[in-house]
Short mmCIF file of C-alpha atoms in Angstrom, two decimals:
data_model
loop_
_atom_site.label_atom_id
_atom_site.label_comp_id
_atom_site.label_asym_id
_atom_site.label_seq_id
_atom_site.Cartn_x
_atom_site.Cartn_y
_atom_site.Cartn_z
CA MET A 1 104.16 172.25 40.07
CA THR A 2 106.05 169.39 38.32
CA ASP A 3 105.68 167.94 34.75
CA VAL A 4 105.09 164.59 34.84
CA LEU A 5 105.36 161.70 32.37
CA ILE A 6 103.97 158.19 33.10
CA GLY A 7 105.26 154.96 31.91
CA VAL A 8 103.48 151.52 32.08
CA ASP A 9 105.16 148.31 31.67
CA ALA A 10 102.60 145.21 31.51
CA GLY A 11 104.99 142.40 31.95
CA THR A 12 104.21 138.66 32.07
CA SER A 13 104.21 138.38 35.88
CA MET A 14 103.99 142.03 37.10
CA ILE A 15 102.51 145.23 35.97
CA LYS A 16 104.33 148.68 36.88
CA ALA A 17 103.32 152.07 36.48
CA VAL A 18 105.76 154.85 37.22
CA ALA A 19 105.70 158.47 37.25
CA TYR A 20 108.86 160.30 36.02
CA THR A 21 110.03 163.90 35.77
CA THR A 22 110.77 165.07 32.41
CA GLU A 23 114.62 164.64 33.22
CA GLY A 24 113.63 160.77 33.56
CA ARG A 25 113.96 160.73 37.24
CA PRO A 26 111.48 158.38 38.83
CA LEU A 27 108.99 159.80 41.34
CA TYR A 28 106.55 157.27 42.40
CA LYS A 29 105.87 153.54 41.52
CA SER A 30 103.16 151.13 41.77
CA SER A 31 102.73 147.48 40.78
CA ARG A 32 100.49 144.52 40.71
CA LYS A 33 100.77 140.74 39.92
CA ASN A 34 99.60 139.87 36.42
CA GLU A 35 98.48 136.26 37.23
CA VAL A 36 99.35 133.55 34.50
CA LEU A 37 96.81 131.04 33.93
CA ARG A 38 97.65 127.30 33.19
CA PRO A 39 94.66 125.59 31.99
CA GLU A 40 96.62 122.81 30.43
CA PRO A 41 100.12 121.37 30.79
CA GLY A 42 102.26 123.85 28.83
CA TRP A 43 99.71 126.47 28.13
CA ARG A 44 100.03 129.94 29.34
CA GLU A 45 97.17 132.44 29.45
CA GLN A 46 96.20 135.78 30.88
CA ASP A 47 92.64 137.16 31.62
CA MET A 48 92.68 140.19 29.41
CA ASP A 49 90.08 142.13 31.58
CA ASP A 50 92.25 141.18 34.88
CA THR A 51 95.21 142.60 33.08
CA TRP A 52 93.28 145.78 32.17
CA ASP A 53 91.99 146.13 36.02
CA ALA A 54 95.51 145.62 37.39
CA THR A 55 96.89 148.21 35.14
CA ALA A 56 94.04 150.65 36.18
CA ALA A 57 94.90 149.92 39.80
CA THR A 58 98.78 150.79 39.31
CA LEU A 59 97.79 154.12 37.50
CA ARG A 60 95.25 155.21 40.40
CA GLU A 61 98.09 154.53 42.99
CA VAL A 62 100.51 156.49 41.10
CA VAL A 63 97.97 159.37 40.58
CA GLU A 64 97.18 159.41 44.20
CA GLN A 65 101.03 160.24 45.07
CA LEU A 66 101.27 162.85 42.80
CA ASN A 67 100.63 166.64 44.15
CA PRO A 68 97.41 168.20 42.78
CA GLN A 69 99.41 170.87 41.10
CA ASP A 70 101.39 168.26 39.11
CA GLU A 71 100.54 167.82 35.39
CA ILE A 72 100.71 164.84 33.58
CA LEU A 73 102.09 165.70 30.05
CA GLY A 74 101.90 162.22 28.44
CA LEU A 75 101.36 158.44 29.00
CA GLY A 76 103.38 155.69 27.25
CA VAL A 77 102.62 151.97 27.58
CA THR A 78 104.76 148.99 26.93
CA GLY A 79 104.43 145.28 27.73
CA GLN A 80 105.40 141.72 26.92
CA GLY A 81 105.56 140.94 23.14
CA ASP A 82 104.49 138.04 21.16
CA GLY A 83 101.58 135.66 22.10
CA CYS A 84 97.98 136.26 20.90
CA TRP A 85 95.49 139.05 22.26
CA LEU A 86 92.29 138.79 20.45
CA ILE A 87 89.18 141.12 20.57
CA ASP A 88 85.88 140.73 18.97
CA ASP A 89 84.22 143.43 16.85
CA GLU A 90 82.72 145.07 19.94
CA GLY A 91 86.22 145.44 21.55
CA GLU A 92 85.71 142.71 24.13
CA PRO A 93 88.28 139.73 24.56
CA ALA A 94 87.60 137.01 22.30
CA ARG A 95 89.12 134.48 24.69
CA ASP A 96 92.02 134.68 27.34
CA ALA A 97 95.31 135.90 25.98
CA ILE A 98 97.88 133.31 24.90
CA LEU A 99 101.51 134.29 25.98
CA TRP A 100 104.61 134.16 24.47
CA HIS A 101 105.94 131.26 26.39
CA ASP A 102 102.91 128.87 25.61
CA GLU A 103 103.83 125.54 24.08
CA ARG A 104 100.41 124.62 22.24
CA ALA A 105 101.72 125.47 18.92
CA SER A 106 105.20 123.55 19.22
CA ASP A 107 103.92 121.03 16.56
CA ILE A 108 103.20 123.67 14.11
CA ILE A 109 106.72 125.15 14.36
CA GLY A 110 108.16 121.74 14.11
CA GLU A 111 106.32 121.22 10.80
CA TRP A 112 107.51 124.63 9.61
CA GLN A 113 110.81 123.60 10.44
CA GLY A 114 110.65 120.22 8.51
CA SER A 115 109.55 122.23 5.49
CA ASP A 116 110.77 125.59 4.09
CA VAL A 117 107.86 127.85 5.77
CA ASN A 118 110.22 128.92 8.44
CA GLU A 119 112.96 130.00 6.08
CA GLN A 120 110.44 131.86 3.84
CA LEU A 121 108.88 133.61 6.81
CA TYR A 122 112.27 134.45 7.91
CA ASP A 123 113.00 136.13 4.56
CA VAL A 124 110.21 138.31 4.78
CA CYS A 125 110.24 139.33 8.42
CA GLY A 126 113.81 138.66 9.64
CA SER A 127 112.62 136.56 12.53
CA VAL A 128 112.47 133.08 13.63
CA GLN A 129 109.03 131.79 14.47
CA PHE A 130 108.78 129.73 17.59
CA PRO A 131 105.66 128.19 19.61
CA GLY A 132 104.66 131.51 21.14
CA SER A 133 104.55 133.73 18.11
CA SER A 134 101.22 135.20 17.12
CA LEU A 135 100.95 133.67 13.68
CA ALA A 136 101.49 129.86 15.04
CA ILE A 137 98.90 130.36 17.58
CA LEU A 138 96.34 131.80 15.21
CA LEU A 139 96.86 128.81 13.09
CA TRP A 140 96.57 126.57 16.13
CA LEU A 141 93.18 128.48 17.04
CA GLN A 142 92.06 128.10 13.55
CA GLU A 143 92.48 124.15 13.86
CA HIS A 144 91.38 123.57 17.61
CA GLU A 145 88.82 126.74 18.38
CA THR A 146 87.25 127.60 15.08
CA GLU A 147 84.58 129.70 16.89
CA THR A 148 87.32 131.83 18.51
CA ILE A 149 88.72 132.74 15.13
CA MET A 150 85.15 133.30 13.67
CA ARG A 151 84.52 135.77 16.74
CA ALA A 152 87.84 137.52 16.53
CA ASP A 153 87.90 140.88 15.05
CA THR A 154 91.53 142.12 15.79
CA VAL A 155 94.94 140.48 16.70
CA PHE A 156 97.16 142.48 18.70
CA PHE A 157 99.34 142.56 21.74
CA SER A 158 99.48 143.31 25.42
CA LYS A 159 100.28 146.91 25.13
CA ASP A 160 97.99 147.28 22.27
CA TRP A 161 95.04 146.08 24.44
CA LEU A 162 95.93 148.51 27.30
CA LYS A 163 96.24 151.41 24.81
CA TYR A 164 92.74 150.39 23.56
CA ARG A 165 91.35 150.45 26.90
CA LEU A 166 92.67 153.89 27.39
CA THR A 167 91.91 155.60 24.28
CA GLY A 168 89.23 153.35 22.41
CA GLU A 169 91.86 153.29 19.54
CA ILE A 170 92.85 149.97 18.01
CA THR A 171 96.36 150.24 16.89
CA SER A 172 99.76 148.57 17.01
CA ASP A 173 103.28 149.58 16.04
CA PRO A 174 106.03 147.84 13.74
CA SER A 175 108.10 146.54 16.65
CA ASP A 176 105.37 144.40 18.07
CA MET A 177 104.16 143.37 14.68
CA SER A 178 107.77 142.60 13.17
CA LEU A 179 107.24 138.90 14.32
CA PRO A 180 105.76 137.62 12.23
CA TYR A 181 103.70 140.22 10.19
CA VAL A 182 105.92 143.23 9.05
CA ASP A 183 108.45 143.30 6.17
CA VAL A 184 111.76 143.74 8.00
CA ARG A 185 112.84 146.21 5.10
CA THR A 186 109.99 148.50 4.91
CA GLY A 187 108.38 148.37 8.39
CA GLU A 188 104.92 147.86 6.95
CA TYR A 189 102.60 144.79 6.84
CA SER A 190 103.63 142.04 4.14
CA SER A 191 100.61 140.00 2.84
CA GLU A 192 103.06 137.29 1.83
CA VAL A 193 103.39 135.87 5.30
CA PHE A 194 99.86 134.64 5.22
CA GLU A 195 100.12 133.21 1.87
CA ILE A 196 103.27 131.43 2.96
CA VAL A 197 101.23 129.70 5.72
CA GLY A 198 98.00 129.10 3.58
CA ALA A 199 95.82 131.38 5.56
CA PRO A 200 95.20 134.54 3.68
CA GLN A 201 91.97 135.05 5.51
CA LEU A 202 93.79 135.88 8.87
CA GLU A 203 95.17 139.12 7.51
CA SER A 204 91.91 140.92 8.16
CA LEU A 205 92.71 140.76 11.90
CA LEU A 206 95.56 143.21 11.58
CA PRO A 207 95.21 146.49 13.25
CA PRO A 208 96.44 149.86 11.94
CA LEU A 209 100.12 150.44 12.31
CA HIS A 210 101.61 153.56 13.97
CA ASP A 211 105.18 155.03 14.48
CA PRO A 212 106.16 154.44 17.97
CA LEU A 213 106.11 158.28 18.71
CA ASP A 214 102.77 158.93 17.32
CA VAL A 215 100.08 160.09 19.59
CA ILE A 216 97.48 157.52 18.87
CA GLY A 217 94.76 159.02 21.00
CA LYS A 218 93.66 160.52 24.35
CA VAL A 219 92.63 159.06 27.70
CA THR A 220 88.72 158.66 27.29
CA ALA A 221 86.27 159.73 30.03
CA GLU A 222 85.54 155.94 30.96
CA ALA A 223 89.23 155.28 31.31
CA ALA A 224 89.75 158.36 33.36
CA LYS A 225 87.16 157.28 35.88
CA GLN A 226 88.89 153.94 36.01
CA THR A 227 92.57 155.10 36.30
CA ASP A 228 92.38 158.76 37.58
CA ILE A 229 94.55 159.82 34.60
CA PRO A 230 92.90 163.00 33.55
CA GLU A 231 90.66 162.88 30.55
CA GLY A 232 92.42 164.01 27.29
CA THR A 233 96.02 163.02 28.46
CA PRO A 234 97.72 161.98 25.29
CA VAL A 235 98.83 158.35 24.89
CA VAL A 236 101.80 157.36 22.66
CA SER A 237 101.89 154.57 20.28
CA GLY A 238 105.05 153.03 21.97
CA LEU A 239 107.12 149.89 21.49
CA PHE A 240 107.01 146.49 23.30
CA ASP A 241 109.14 145.56 26.13
CA VAL A 242 112.24 144.38 24.39
CA PRO A 243 113.18 147.57 22.47
CA CYS A 244 111.68 149.78 24.85
CA SER A 245 113.67 148.69 27.84
CA MET A 246 116.79 148.92 25.50
CA PHE A 247 116.03 152.62 25.16
CA GLY A 248 114.95 152.99 28.91
CA SER A 249 118.39 151.36 30.07
CA GLY A 250 120.35 153.88 28.02
CA VAL A 251 121.18 152.64 24.49
CA SER A 252 121.07 155.91 22.28
CA GLN A 253 122.91 155.17 19.08
CA ALA A 254 123.62 152.30 16.76
CA GLY A 255 126.19 149.78 17.78
CA GLU A 256 125.39 149.68 21.55
CA GLY A 257 123.91 146.75 23.08
CA ALA A 258 121.49 145.82 25.83
CA SER A 259 120.97 142.80 27.79
CA VAL A 260 118.16 141.84 30.30
CA VAL A 261 119.13 138.88 32.33
CA GLY A 262 115.89 137.91 34.08
CA THR A 263 113.16 135.23 33.25
CA THR A 264 114.96 135.02 29.79
CA SER A 265 118.15 136.08 28.78
CA LEU A 266 117.59 138.89 26.01
CA ASN A 267 120.30 140.50 24.12
CA GLN A 268 120.15 143.05 21.38
CA VAL A 269 121.82 145.55 19.48
CA LEU A 270 120.73 148.73 17.83
CA ILE A 271 121.38 148.89 14.08
CA ASP A 272 120.89 151.44 11.36
CA GLU A 273 120.43 148.72 8.62
CA PRO A 274 117.95 145.74 8.62
CA ASP A 275 120.89 143.17 8.85
CA THR A 276 119.12 139.69 9.37
CA SER A 277 122.47 137.57 9.31
CA PRO A 278 123.24 134.94 10.16
CA ASP A 279 120.12 133.77 8.45
CA GLY A 280 117.49 131.56 10.37
CA VAL A 281 118.39 132.85 13.89
CA GLY A 282 116.86 135.41 16.38
CA MET A 283 114.68 138.41 15.55
CA THR A 284 115.08 141.79 13.79
CA LEU A 285 112.65 144.26 14.97
CA SER A 286 111.76 147.24 12.86
CA LEU A 287 111.42 150.16 15.14
CA GLY A 288 109.89 152.77 12.79
CA LEU A 289 111.73 155.63 14.19
CA ASP A 290 112.57 158.23 11.66
CA GLY A 291 114.39 161.61 11.43
CA GLU A 292 111.63 163.55 12.83
CA ASN A 293 111.91 161.51 16.01
CA GLY A 294 115.48 162.08 16.73
CA PHE A 295 117.37 159.17 15.09
CA GLY A 296 118.18 160.78 11.56
CA GLU A 297 116.70 157.71 9.87
CA LYS A 298 115.03 154.33 10.89
CA ARG A 299 116.40 151.95 13.03
CA TRP A 300 116.16 148.38 13.98
CA THR A 301 117.39 146.14 16.89
CA ARG A 302 118.84 142.67 16.30
CA VAL A 303 117.58 140.53 19.03
CA MET A 304 118.80 137.21 20.40
CA ALA A 305 116.65 135.96 23.19
CA SER A 306 117.22 132.89 24.92
CA MET A 307 114.20 131.33 26.60
CA ILE A 308 115.39 130.97 30.12
CA GLY A 309 117.81 132.98 32.21
CA THR A 310 118.00 133.43 36.00
CA PRO A 311 115.54 130.84 36.71
CA ASN A 312 118.33 128.37 35.88
CA LEU A 313 120.09 129.43 38.92
CA ASP A 314 117.05 129.39 41.03
CA TRP A 315 116.00 125.99 39.82
CA TRP A 316 119.51 124.46 40.83
CA LEU A 317 119.76 126.33 43.98
CA ASP A 318 116.43 124.74 44.84
CA MET A 319 117.70 121.14 43.77
CA LEU A 320 120.72 121.53 45.96
CA ARG A 321 118.55 122.36 48.93
CA TYR A 322 119.24 125.90 49.39
CA ARG A 323 116.63 127.72 51.41
CA GLU A 324 114.16 129.97 50.01
CA ASP A 325 116.31 133.25 50.79
CA PRO A 326 119.73 132.03 49.84
CA ASP A 327 122.83 134.04 50.59
CA TYR A 328 123.82 135.05 46.93
CA ALA A 329 126.96 136.76 48.18
CA ALA A 330 128.23 133.87 50.01
CA ILE A 331 127.22 131.57 47.20
CA GLU A 332 129.11 133.40 44.66
CA LYS A 333 132.12 133.93 46.69
CA ARG A 334 132.48 130.19 46.91
CA ALA A 335 131.64 129.63 43.18
CA SER A 336 134.32 132.25 42.34
CA GLU A 337 136.98 130.03 44.03
CA ILE A 338 136.35 127.40 41.38
CA PRO A 339 138.44 128.11 38.12
CA ILE A 340 136.99 129.19 34.89
CA GLY A 341 135.52 126.14 33.09
CA SER A 342 134.43 124.52 36.45
CA GLU A 343 136.98 121.97 36.14
CA GLY A 344 135.27 120.26 33.50
CA VAL A 345 131.64 120.59 34.42
CA LEU A 346 129.52 122.13 31.62
CA TYR A 347 125.94 123.24 31.79
CA HIS A 348 123.51 124.07 28.90
CA PRO A 349 120.64 126.42 30.26
CA TYR A 350 117.86 125.07 28.09
CA LEU A 351 115.36 124.74 30.92
CA SER A 352 112.34 125.65 28.92
CA GLY A 353 109.60 123.05 28.06
CA SER A 354 109.27 125.21 24.84
CA GLY A 355 113.07 124.22 24.09
CA GLU A 356 115.36 127.12 22.66
CA ARG A 357 114.62 129.94 20.29
CA ALA A 358 118.03 131.66 20.08
CA PRO A 359 120.68 131.73 18.61
CA PHE A 360 119.13 128.23 17.42
CA LEU A 361 115.59 127.21 17.32
CA ASN A 362 114.97 123.63 18.66
CA THR A 363 111.81 123.02 20.53
CA LYS A 364 113.26 119.66 21.69
CA ALA A 365 116.37 121.30 23.33
CA ARG A 366 116.80 120.62 27.05
CA ALA A 367 118.99 121.57 29.85
CA GLN A 368 121.96 119.18 30.75
CA MET A 369 124.78 118.94 33.06
CA ILE A 370 127.99 117.07 31.90
CA GLY A 371 131.37 116.14 32.73
CA LEU A 372 130.74 115.37 36.49
CA GLU A 373 133.22 113.39 38.52
CA PRO A 374 133.23 112.29 42.24
CA ASP A 375 135.74 115.12 43.14
CA HIS A 376 133.32 117.81 42.04
CA THR A 377 131.33 119.71 44.68
CA GLU A 378 128.16 121.90 44.83
CA GLU A 379 130.36 124.88 44.10
CA HIS A 380 131.48 123.20 40.82
CA ILE A 381 127.71 122.69 39.87
CA VAL A 382 126.91 126.36 40.74
CA ARG A 383 129.80 127.78 38.99
CA ALA A 384 128.89 125.82 35.84
CA VAL A 385 125.06 127.11 35.88
CA TYR A 386 126.52 130.69 36.23
CA GLU A 387 128.83 129.96 33.38
CA GLY A 388 126.03 128.27 31.26
CA VAL A 389 124.04 131.65 31.40
CA GLY A 390 127.18 133.41 30.44
CA MET A 391 127.97 131.05 27.41
CA ALA A 392 124.20 131.40 26.34
CA MET A 393 124.52 135.15 26.34
CA LYS A 394 127.87 134.96 24.47
CA ASP A 395 126.30 132.49 21.92
CA CYS A 396 123.59 135.33 21.33
CA TYR A 397 126.09 138.01 20.83
CA GLU A 398 128.17 135.75 18.60
CA HIS A 399 125.39 135.35 16.20
CA ILE A 400 124.83 139.20 16.18
CA PRO A 401 126.52 140.66 13.07
CA ASP A 402 128.46 143.50 15.08
CA THR A 403 129.40 142.57 18.79
CA PRO A 404 128.96 145.91 20.78
CA LYS A 405 131.77 147.34 22.64
CA GLU A 406 129.36 148.60 25.21
CA VAL A 407 126.32 146.81 26.85
CA TYR A 408 123.79 148.01 29.28
CA VAL A 409 122.47 145.20 31.36
CA ALA A 410 119.69 145.11 33.46
CA GLY A 411 117.32 142.39 35.00
CA GLY A 412 118.19 140.47 38.22
CA GLY A 413 121.36 139.20 36.79
CA ALA A 414 122.62 142.73 36.80
CA ASN A 415 122.59 142.62 40.63
CA SER A 416 125.36 140.25 40.65
CA ASP A 417 129.01 141.49 40.42
CA PHE A 418 130.07 137.81 39.87
CA TRP A 419 127.71 137.50 36.83
CA CYS A 420 128.27 141.09 35.52
CA GLN A 421 132.24 140.71 35.44
CA MET A 422 131.80 137.14 33.79
CA PHE A 423 129.52 138.71 31.16
CA ALA A 424 132.02 141.50 30.47
CA ASP A 425 134.87 138.92 29.97
CA ALA A 426 132.99 136.30 28.02
CA ILE A 427 131.44 138.84 25.63
CA ASP A 428 134.96 141.23 25.47
CA ALA A 429 132.93 144.14 26.11
CA GLU A 430 132.43 146.78 28.73
CA PHE A 431 129.24 145.92 30.68
CA ALA A 432 127.40 149.14 32.45
CA VAL A 433 124.65 148.61 34.85
CA PRO A 434 122.40 151.75 34.59
CA GLU A 435 120.73 153.20 37.86
CA GLY A 436 117.14 152.24 38.53
CA GLU A 437 114.96 149.33 37.89
CA GLU A 438 111.92 149.80 35.60
CA PHE A 439 113.76 150.55 32.22
CA GLY A 440 110.74 149.29 30.19
CA ALA A 441 108.51 151.78 31.73
CA LYS A 442 111.24 154.31 31.58
CA GLY A 443 111.49 153.87 27.92
CA ALA A 444 107.66 154.17 27.60
CA ALA A 445 107.86 157.47 29.22
CA LEU A 446 110.55 158.82 27.30
CA LEU A 447 108.62 158.03 24.26
CA ALA A 448 105.67 159.92 25.56
CA GLY A 449 107.87 162.76 26.26
CA ALA A 450 109.22 162.88 22.81
CA ALA A 451 105.83 162.50 21.28
CA VAL A 452 104.13 165.47 23.04
CA GLY A 453 107.45 167.71 22.41
CA VAL A 454 108.81 167.63 25.92
CA PHE A 455 112.32 166.74 24.24
CA ASP A 456 114.02 168.08 21.24
CA ASP A 457 114.57 164.66 20.10
CA PHE A 458 114.28 161.08 21.54
CA GLN A 459 117.88 160.03 21.03
CA THR A 460 119.02 163.14 23.35
CA ALA A 461 116.31 162.18 25.82
CA VAL A 462 117.69 158.85 26.13
CA ARG A 463 121.30 159.91 26.41
CA GLU A 464 120.81 162.64 29.07
CA SER A 465 118.48 160.73 31.26
CA ARG A 466 120.94 157.80 31.54
CA THR A 467 122.97 157.40 34.76
CA ILE A 468 125.24 154.52 35.17
CA GLU A 469 125.72 152.86 38.55
CA GLN A 470 128.83 150.47 37.92
CA THR A 471 130.96 149.57 35.06
CA TYR A 472 132.81 146.26 34.48
CA GLN A 473 135.84 146.26 31.98
CA THR A 474 137.08 142.95 30.23
CA GLU A 475 139.93 141.07 32.05
CA PRO A 476 142.00 139.81 28.83
CA THR A 477 143.21 136.55 30.30
CA ALA A 478 139.84 135.61 31.75
CA SER A 479 138.37 136.62 28.14
CA GLU A 480 140.65 134.06 26.18
CA LYS A 481 139.55 131.36 28.68
CA TYR A 482 135.89 132.08 28.07
CA ASP A 483 136.70 131.95 24.34
CA LYS A 484 137.91 128.26 24.70
CA LEU A 485 135.04 127.33 27.00
CA TYR A 486 132.69 128.77 24.54
CA GLN A 487 133.92 126.58 21.69
CA TYR A 488 133.59 123.60 23.85
CA TYR A 489 130.00 124.72 24.96
CA LYS A 490 128.97 125.32 21.17
CA HIS A 491 130.45 122.03 19.93
CA THR A 492 128.65 120.03 22.74
CA TYR A 493 125.23 121.53 22.15
CA GLU A 494 125.43 121.04 18.22
CA THR A 495 126.13 117.34 18.87
CA MET A 496 122.95 117.00 21.03
CA PHE A 497 120.51 117.94 18.32
CA ASP A 498 120.13 114.06 17.24
CA ILE A 499 120.28 113.16 20.99
CA TRP A 500 117.34 115.58 21.75
CA ASP A 501 115.32 113.92 18.75
CA LYS A 502 116.06 110.46 20.22
CA ARG A 503 115.00 111.38 23.56
CA VAL A 504 111.54 112.52 22.28
CA GLU A 505 111.21 109.46 20.14
CA THR A 506 112.20 107.25 23.38
CA MET A 507 109.78 108.92 25.73
CA GLY A 508 107.09 108.27 23.12
CA ALA A 509 107.88 104.69 22.69
CA ILE A 510 107.80 104.28 26.50
CA GLU A 511 104.29 105.92 26.71
CA ARG A 512 102.95 103.65 23.92
CA VAL A 513 103.81 100.73 26.01
CA ASP A 514 100.86 101.30 28.28
CA GLU A 515 98.43 102.03 25.50
#
């Protein structure tokens, strides 16, 4: 008989469920697509019932692979953060979920930037608001879908919706609610955020908060029928995917960093004080973990998450007419023969239609390739794209108060030796690639194990379950060159702010000609 912990990670595009041993070793995995709906240009939504059905299917498949004698000790759930997941007073979806990369609230964020609203909200919650943040979306709904707001009873997030379907309990945790509802210093809700935006009536939508390691309920009879998880299995409160993947990848103490180079480029450092400097950039998430849960005192994570990571490379390879299945090893070998700095070609990887959110917020920011000359080749362009993503990561860490000496890196970018060595040189830190893949699900499972008493403390569980596949050390000469490239990179994008404004103004003027 094997004691088993199960972690679920409900990502934006995929839902994964993984069974682990109590040593953190993966046993079985199942995954399902999580379809993103695009009902209007720039809108991103998901059918909440479909998300639940896909999650239930992954859990059934994992349970089918277990031996009948195996015992499931606990279940943890993590998932995409931000966005807006609403239920009515009967626990049914009030509408399709609006996701974190939805653009409809861009004008609201622009208005907040033009006043002191963003600054006031940052002073409270330690995080910058962006178009996909929950509060901005609620205000958009209040203006454009009044009937939805009238019908809504609770606002929470992806993992909270799934926990509700598993247990019947309506809850959230400080990490998901940090942006924008939680006071960064206390980890508790702040009424001030609703007063700042002039919508105090929306505060009633907030659910009860629980510490990430609280058991918030048990699998109900109905959920057991749908998932095959035994009725009565404990379900932990948990964390959303940003901090959960940090712990799953191996971060166990303050001062260590984690990067996920995937759809976004997400960079964070675990800290023991709520340091929100520099003001007005990034996110500071309250984790709510206290001494009883193995950290000695509460912890926070300082996060800088660029909107777009590896899709920059995919887009450019497609534009350069590479096939659907490019030979990345060959591409990187040719790119590595180009000197650091791509002989003057510079790329800013702001490819999102929502602009950029870290380490600066500008909804008008767009990607650009500059410095091209007739002698430049495809290899120069490709290397510049790799370097642009690397410089964006460096830009994020430069805006975190304490740059870590060790960073655990995951996501698709972690599969590239070329990129990982570039990251180590650019950030001037050791980069470690942990073994495994589903670090969000692993973090969720470890939280479940700590919550039900499998581990003496969570910190030890993270450290002892960590295995490293490969490490990359800084090469001092390369690091010095990247420092010089970064100064150019930063100076160039800062001069683009007025130009990005002019771009929007010009496109609007062109469109009005046809009116």
